PDB file of C-alpha atoms in Angstrom:
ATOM      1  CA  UNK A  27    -203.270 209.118-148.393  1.00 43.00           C
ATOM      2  CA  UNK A  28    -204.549 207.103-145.286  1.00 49.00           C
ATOM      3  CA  UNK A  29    -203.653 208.056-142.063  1.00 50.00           C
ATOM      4  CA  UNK A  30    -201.591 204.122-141.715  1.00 49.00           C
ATOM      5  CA  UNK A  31    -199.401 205.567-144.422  1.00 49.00           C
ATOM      6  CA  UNK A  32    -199.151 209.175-143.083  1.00 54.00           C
ATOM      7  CA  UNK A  33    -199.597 209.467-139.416  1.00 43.00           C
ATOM      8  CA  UNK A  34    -196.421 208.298-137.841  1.00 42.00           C
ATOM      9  CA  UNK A  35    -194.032 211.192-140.281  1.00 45.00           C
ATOM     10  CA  UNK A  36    -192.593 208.083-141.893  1.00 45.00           C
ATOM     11  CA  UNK A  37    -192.072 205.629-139.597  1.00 45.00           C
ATOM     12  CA  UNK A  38    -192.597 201.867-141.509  1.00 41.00           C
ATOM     13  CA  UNK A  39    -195.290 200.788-138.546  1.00 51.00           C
ATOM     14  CA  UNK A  40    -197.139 203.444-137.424  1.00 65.00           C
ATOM     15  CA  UNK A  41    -198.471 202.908-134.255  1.00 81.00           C
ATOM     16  CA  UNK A  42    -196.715 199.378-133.756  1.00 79.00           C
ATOM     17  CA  UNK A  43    -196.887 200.349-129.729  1.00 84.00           C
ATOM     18  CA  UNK A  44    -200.664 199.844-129.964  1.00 89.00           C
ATOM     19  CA  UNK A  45    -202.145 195.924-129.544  1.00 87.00           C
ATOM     20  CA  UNK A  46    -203.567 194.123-130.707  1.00 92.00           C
ATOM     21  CA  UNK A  47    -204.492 194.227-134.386  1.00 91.00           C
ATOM     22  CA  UNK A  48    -207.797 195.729-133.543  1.00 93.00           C
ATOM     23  CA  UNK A  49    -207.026 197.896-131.185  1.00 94.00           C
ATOM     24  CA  UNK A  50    -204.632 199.919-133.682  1.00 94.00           C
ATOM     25  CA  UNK A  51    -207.176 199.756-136.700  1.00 94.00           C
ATOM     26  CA  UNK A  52    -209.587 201.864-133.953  1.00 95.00           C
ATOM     27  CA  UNK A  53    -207.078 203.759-133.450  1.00 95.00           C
ATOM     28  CA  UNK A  54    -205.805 204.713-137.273  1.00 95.00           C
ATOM     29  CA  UNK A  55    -209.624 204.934-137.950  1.00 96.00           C
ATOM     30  CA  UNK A  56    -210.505 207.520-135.125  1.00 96.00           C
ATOM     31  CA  UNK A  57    -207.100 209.376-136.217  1.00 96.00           C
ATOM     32  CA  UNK A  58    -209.084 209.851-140.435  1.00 94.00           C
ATOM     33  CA  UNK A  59    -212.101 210.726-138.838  1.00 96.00           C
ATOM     34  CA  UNK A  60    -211.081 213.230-136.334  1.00 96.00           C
ATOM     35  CA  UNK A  61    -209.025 215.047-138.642  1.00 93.00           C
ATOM     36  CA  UNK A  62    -211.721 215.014-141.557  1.00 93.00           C
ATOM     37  CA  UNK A  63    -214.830 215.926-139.705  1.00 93.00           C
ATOM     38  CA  UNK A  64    -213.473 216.904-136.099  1.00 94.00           C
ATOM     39  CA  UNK A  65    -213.616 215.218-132.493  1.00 95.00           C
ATOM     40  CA  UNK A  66    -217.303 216.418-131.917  1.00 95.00           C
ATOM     41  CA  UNK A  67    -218.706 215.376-135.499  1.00 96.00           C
ATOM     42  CA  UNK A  68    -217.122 212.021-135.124  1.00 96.00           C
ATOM     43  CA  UNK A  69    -219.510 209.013-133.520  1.00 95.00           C
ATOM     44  CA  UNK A  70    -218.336 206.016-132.695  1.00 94.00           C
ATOM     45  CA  UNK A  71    -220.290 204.222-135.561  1.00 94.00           C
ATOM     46  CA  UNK A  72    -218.047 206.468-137.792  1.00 95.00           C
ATOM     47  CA  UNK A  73    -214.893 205.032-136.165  1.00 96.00           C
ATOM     48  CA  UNK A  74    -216.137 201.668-136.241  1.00 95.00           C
ATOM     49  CA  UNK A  75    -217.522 201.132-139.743  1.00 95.00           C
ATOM     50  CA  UNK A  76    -213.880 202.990-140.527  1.00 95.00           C
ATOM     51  CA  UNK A  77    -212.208 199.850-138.949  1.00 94.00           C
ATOM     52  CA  UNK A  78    -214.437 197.467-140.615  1.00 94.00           C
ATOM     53  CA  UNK A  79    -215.799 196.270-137.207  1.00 94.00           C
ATOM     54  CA  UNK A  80    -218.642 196.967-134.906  1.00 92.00           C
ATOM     55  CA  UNK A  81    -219.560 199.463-132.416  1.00 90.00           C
ATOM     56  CA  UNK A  82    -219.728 196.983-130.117  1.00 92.00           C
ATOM     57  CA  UNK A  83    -216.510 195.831-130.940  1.00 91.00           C
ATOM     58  CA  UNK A  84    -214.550 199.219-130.384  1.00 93.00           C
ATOM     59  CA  UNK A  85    -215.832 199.033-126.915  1.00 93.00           C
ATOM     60  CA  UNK A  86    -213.635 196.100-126.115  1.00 93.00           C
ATOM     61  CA  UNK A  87    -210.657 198.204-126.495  1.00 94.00           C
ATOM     62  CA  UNK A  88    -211.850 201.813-125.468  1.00 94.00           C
ATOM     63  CA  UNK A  89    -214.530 202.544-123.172  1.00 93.00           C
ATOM     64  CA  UNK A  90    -214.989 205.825-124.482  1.00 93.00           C
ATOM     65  CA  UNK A  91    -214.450 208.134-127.895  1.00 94.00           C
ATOM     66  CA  UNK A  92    -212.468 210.076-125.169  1.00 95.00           C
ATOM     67  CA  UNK A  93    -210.067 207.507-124.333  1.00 95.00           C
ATOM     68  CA  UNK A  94    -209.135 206.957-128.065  1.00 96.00           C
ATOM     69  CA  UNK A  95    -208.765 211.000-128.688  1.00 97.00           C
ATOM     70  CA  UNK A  96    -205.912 210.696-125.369  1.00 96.00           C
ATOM     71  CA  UNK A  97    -204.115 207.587-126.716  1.00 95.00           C
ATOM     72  CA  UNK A  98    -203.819 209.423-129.744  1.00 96.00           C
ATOM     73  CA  UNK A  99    -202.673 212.970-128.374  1.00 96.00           C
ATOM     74  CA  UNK A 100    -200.493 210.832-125.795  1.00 95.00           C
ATOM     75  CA  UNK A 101    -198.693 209.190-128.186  1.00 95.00           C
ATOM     76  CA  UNK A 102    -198.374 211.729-130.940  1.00 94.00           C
ATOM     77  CA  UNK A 103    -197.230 214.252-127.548  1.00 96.00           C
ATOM     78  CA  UNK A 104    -194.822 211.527-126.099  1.00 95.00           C
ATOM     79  CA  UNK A 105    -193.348 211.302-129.608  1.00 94.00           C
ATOM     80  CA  UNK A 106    -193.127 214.916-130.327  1.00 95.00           C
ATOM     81  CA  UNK A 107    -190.961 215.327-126.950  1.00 97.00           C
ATOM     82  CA  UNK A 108    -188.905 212.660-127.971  1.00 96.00           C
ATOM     83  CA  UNK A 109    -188.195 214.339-131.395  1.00 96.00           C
ATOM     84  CA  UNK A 110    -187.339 217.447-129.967  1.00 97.00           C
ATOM     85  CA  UNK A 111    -185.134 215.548-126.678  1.00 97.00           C
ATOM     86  CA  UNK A 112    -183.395 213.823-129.261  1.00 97.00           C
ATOM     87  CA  UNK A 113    -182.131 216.939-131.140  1.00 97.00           C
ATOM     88  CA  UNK A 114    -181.682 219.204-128.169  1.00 96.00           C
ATOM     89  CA  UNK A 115    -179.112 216.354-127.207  1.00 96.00           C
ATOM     90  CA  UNK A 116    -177.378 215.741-130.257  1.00 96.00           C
ATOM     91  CA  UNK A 117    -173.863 216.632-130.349  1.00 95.00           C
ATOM     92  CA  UNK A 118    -172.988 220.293-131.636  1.00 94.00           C
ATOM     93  CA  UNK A 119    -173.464 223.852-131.064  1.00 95.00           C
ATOM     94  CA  UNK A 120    -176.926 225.330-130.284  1.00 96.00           C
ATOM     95  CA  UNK A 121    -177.283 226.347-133.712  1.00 96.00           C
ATOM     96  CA  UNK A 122    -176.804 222.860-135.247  1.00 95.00           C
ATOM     97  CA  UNK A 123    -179.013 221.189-132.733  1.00 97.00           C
ATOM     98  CA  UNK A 124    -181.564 223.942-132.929  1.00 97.00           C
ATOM     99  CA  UNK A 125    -181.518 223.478-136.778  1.00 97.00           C
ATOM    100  CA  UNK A 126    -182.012 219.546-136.160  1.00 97.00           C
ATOM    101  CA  UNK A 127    -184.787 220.144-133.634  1.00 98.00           C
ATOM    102  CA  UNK A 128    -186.713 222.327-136.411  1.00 98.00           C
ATOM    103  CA  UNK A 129    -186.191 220.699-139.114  1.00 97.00           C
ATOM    104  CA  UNK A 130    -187.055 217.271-137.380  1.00 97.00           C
ATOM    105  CA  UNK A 131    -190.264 218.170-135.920  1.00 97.00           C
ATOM    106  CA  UNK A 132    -191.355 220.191-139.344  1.00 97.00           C
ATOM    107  CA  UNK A 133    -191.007 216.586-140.946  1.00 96.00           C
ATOM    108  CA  UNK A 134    -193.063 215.153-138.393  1.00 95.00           C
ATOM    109  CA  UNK A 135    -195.761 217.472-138.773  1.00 96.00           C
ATOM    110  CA  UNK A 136    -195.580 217.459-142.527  1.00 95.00           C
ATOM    111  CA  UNK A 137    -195.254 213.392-142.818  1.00 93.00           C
ATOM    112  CA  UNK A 138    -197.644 212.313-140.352  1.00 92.00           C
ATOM    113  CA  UNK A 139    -199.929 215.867-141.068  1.00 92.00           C
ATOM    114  CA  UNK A 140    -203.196 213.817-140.305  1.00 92.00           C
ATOM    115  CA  UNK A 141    -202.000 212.603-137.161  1.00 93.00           C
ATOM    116  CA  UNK A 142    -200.477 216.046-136.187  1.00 94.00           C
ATOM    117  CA  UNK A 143    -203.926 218.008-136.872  1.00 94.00           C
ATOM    118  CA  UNK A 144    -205.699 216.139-134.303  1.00 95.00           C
ATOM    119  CA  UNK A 145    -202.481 215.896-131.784  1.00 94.00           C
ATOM    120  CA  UNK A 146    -202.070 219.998-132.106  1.00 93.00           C
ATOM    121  CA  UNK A 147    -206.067 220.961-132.641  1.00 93.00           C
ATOM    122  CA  UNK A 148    -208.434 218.992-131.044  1.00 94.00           C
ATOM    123  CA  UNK A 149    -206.586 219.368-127.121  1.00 93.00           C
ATOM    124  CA  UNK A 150    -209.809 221.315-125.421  1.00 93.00           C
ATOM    125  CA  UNK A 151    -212.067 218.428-126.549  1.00 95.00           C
ATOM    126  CA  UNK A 152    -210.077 216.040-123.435  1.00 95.00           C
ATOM    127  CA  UNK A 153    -212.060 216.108-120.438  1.00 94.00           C
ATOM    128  CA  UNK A 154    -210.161 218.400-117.233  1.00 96.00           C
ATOM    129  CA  UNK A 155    -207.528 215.035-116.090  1.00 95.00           C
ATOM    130  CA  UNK A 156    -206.757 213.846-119.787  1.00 95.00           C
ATOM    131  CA  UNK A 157    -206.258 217.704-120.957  1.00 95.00           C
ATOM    132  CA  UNK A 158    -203.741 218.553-117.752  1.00 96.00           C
ATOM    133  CA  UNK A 159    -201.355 215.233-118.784  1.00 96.00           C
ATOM    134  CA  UNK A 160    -201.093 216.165-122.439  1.00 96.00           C
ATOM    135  CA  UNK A 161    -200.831 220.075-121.136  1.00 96.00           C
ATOM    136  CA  UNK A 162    -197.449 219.025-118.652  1.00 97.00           C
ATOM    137  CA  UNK A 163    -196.099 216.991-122.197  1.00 97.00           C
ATOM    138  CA  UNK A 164    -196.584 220.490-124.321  1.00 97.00           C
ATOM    139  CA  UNK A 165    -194.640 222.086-121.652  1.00 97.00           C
ATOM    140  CA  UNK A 166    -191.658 219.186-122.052  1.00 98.00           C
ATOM    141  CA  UNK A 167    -191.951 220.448-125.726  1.00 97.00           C
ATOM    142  CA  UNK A 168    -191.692 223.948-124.941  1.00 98.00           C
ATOM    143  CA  UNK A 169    -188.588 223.232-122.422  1.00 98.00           C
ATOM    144  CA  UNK A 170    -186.714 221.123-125.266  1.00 98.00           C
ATOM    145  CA  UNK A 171    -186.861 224.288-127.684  1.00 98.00           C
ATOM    146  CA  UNK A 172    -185.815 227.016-125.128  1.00 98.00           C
ATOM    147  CA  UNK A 173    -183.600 225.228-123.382  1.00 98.00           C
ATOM    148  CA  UNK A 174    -181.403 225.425-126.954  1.00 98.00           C
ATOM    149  CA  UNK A 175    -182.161 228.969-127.550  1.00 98.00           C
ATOM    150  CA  UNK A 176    -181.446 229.635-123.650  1.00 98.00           C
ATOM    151  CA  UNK A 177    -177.866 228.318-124.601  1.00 97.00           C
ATOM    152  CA  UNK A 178    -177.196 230.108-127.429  1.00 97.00           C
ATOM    153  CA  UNK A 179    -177.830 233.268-126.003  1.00 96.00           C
ATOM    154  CA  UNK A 180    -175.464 232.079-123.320  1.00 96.00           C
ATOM    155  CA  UNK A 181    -172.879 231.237-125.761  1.00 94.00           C
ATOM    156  CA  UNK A 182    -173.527 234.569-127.914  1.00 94.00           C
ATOM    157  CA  UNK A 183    -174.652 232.076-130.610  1.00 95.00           C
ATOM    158  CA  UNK A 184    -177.692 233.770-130.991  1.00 96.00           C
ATOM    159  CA  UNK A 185    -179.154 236.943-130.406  1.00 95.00           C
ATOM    160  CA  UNK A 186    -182.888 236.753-128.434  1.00 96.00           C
ATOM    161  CA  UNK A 187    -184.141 239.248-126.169  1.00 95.00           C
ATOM    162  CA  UNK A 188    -187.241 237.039-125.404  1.00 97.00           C
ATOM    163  CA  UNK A 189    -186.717 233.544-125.871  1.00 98.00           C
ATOM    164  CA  UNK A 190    -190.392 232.608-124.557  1.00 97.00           C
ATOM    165  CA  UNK A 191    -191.799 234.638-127.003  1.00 97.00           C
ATOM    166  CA  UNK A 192    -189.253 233.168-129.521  1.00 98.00           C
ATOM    167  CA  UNK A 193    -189.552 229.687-128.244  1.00 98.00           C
ATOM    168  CA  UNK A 194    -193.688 230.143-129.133  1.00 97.00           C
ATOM    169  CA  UNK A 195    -192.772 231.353-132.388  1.00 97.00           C
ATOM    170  CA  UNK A 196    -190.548 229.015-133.690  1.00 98.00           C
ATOM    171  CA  UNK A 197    -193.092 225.851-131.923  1.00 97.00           C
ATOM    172  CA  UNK A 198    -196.180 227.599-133.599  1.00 96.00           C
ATOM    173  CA  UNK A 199    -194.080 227.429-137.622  1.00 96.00           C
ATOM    174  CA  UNK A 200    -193.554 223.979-136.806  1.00 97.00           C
ATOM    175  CA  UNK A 201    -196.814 222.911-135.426  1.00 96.00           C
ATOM    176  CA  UNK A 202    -198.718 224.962-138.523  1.00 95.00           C
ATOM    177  CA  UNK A 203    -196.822 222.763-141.192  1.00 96.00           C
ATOM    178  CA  UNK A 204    -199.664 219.998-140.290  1.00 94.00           C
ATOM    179  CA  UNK A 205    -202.891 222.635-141.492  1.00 92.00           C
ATOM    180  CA  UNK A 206    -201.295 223.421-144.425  1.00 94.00           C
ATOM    181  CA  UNK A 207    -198.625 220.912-145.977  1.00 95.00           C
ATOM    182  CA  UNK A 208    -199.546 218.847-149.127  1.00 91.00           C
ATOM    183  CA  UNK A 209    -198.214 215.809-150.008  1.00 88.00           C
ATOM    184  CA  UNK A 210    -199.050 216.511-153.276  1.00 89.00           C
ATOM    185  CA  UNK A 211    -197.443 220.108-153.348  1.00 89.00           C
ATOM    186  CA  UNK A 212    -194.254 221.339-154.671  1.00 91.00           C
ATOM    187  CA  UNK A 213    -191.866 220.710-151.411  1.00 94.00           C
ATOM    188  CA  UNK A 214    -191.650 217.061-149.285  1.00 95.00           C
ATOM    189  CA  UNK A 215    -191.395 217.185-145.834  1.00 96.00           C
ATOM    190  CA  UNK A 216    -187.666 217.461-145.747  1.00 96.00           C
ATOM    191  CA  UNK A 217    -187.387 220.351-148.187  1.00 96.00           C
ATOM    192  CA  UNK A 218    -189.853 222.182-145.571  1.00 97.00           C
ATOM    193  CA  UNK A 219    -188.035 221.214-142.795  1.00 97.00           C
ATOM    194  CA  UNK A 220    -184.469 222.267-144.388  1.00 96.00           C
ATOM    195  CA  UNK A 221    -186.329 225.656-145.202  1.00 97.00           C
ATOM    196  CA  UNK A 222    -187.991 225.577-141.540  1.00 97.00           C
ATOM    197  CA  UNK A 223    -184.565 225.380-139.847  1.00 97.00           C
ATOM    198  CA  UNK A 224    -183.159 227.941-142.211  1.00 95.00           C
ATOM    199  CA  UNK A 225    -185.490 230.663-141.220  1.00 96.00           C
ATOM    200  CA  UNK A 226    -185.653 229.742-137.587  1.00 97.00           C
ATOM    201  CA  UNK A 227    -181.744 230.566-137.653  1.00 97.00           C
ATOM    202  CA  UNK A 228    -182.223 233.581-138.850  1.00 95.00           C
ATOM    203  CA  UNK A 229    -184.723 234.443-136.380  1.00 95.00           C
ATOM    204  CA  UNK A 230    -182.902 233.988-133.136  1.00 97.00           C
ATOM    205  CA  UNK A 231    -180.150 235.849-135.007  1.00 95.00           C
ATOM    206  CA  UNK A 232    -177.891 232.954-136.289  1.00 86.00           C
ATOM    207  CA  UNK A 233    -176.660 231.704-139.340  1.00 57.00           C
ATOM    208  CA  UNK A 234    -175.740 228.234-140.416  1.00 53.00           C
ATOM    209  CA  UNK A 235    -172.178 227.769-139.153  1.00 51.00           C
ATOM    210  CA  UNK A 236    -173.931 229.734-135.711  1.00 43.00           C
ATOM    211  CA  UNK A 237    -172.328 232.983-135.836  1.00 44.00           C
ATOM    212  CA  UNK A 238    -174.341 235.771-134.598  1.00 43.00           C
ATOM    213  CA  UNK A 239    -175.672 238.403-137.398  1.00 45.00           C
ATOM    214  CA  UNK A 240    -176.314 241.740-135.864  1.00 42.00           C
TER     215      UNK A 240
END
């Protein structure tokens, strides 16, 4: 499956915030071949022929391989928040929104797997500016998670004793979906995510309707 059909978990036009036309074909092209043969084996004669254009050409739009690897961590990062914000706002108990959050950002990471590899792997390949603005959007997804679990402890929904080193846990599940997960397997994306959510309630010591299981 090509990344235009897989990146954006679903979404009918992946990448529609990136113009024009040629621009986003870069773009789709450097997300294959990053996640195939990795940020540092990738040449911009790769991403080019990919696109059916030039080398020169992909200058036009990106001055560097580098700026193409932070558009695509930026947006796949910026989405990922939103995901998570979404959910973490919903209306319902922390377990319910918790449950939403997981299963939510599972089927991102399952649906758009190629895109997710290179948002969650390739990170310490930015240079020291682009690598501190994704860093400050990982902690926005760290802050949507906890600040769910926070409440359920609150609210004796759940039962945590260290929600940062919970929070990791249940981020690192989600984010590992995108190594692994096969379209062609024996689960979709949402039968992961439903089975994502389920264990994640168990783990902060919750069950479906929220109640606490000691």
């Amino acid at each position: 499956m090509s990344a235009a059909q897989d990146t954006a978990g679903g979404e009918a036009q992946p990448w529609g915030e990136v113009t024009p036309d040629a621009a986003r074909r870069l773009l789709l092209a450097a997300v294959e071949a990053f996640a195939e043969r990795g940020y540092h084996a990738t040449t911009t004669r790769d991403i080019a022929g990919r696109a059916g254009m030039s080398p020169a050409a992909l200058y036009i739009h990106y001055k560097t391989k580098e700026e193409l690897l932070h558009r695509i961590s930026r947006i796949g990062h910026e989405k990922a928040v939103d995901i998570l914000r979404t959910a973490a706002r919903a209306e319902g108990g922390p377990a319910e929104r918790l449950a939403e959050a997981v299963s939510s950002f599972v089927r991102w990471h399952a649906g758009g797997r190629t895109t997710a590899r290179v948002v969650q792997y390739e990170l310490d390949s930015l240079g020291p500016d682009a690598r501190a603005e994704i860093t400050t959007l990982r902690r926005q997804v760290d802050a949507e998670v906890r600040g769910i679990i926070e409440e359920g402890v609150r609210t004796g929904e759940f039962d945590v004793p260290d929600v940062r080193g919970t929070t990791r846990a249940v981020l690192s599940l989600c984010v590992d979906v995108a190594r692994w997960f096969n379209i062609d397997g024996d689960r979709t994306p949402e039968e992961v995510g439903a089975l994502y959510a389920d264990l994640v309630l168990r783990m902060v010591g919750a069950d479906r309707t929220g109640t606490v299981q000691r």
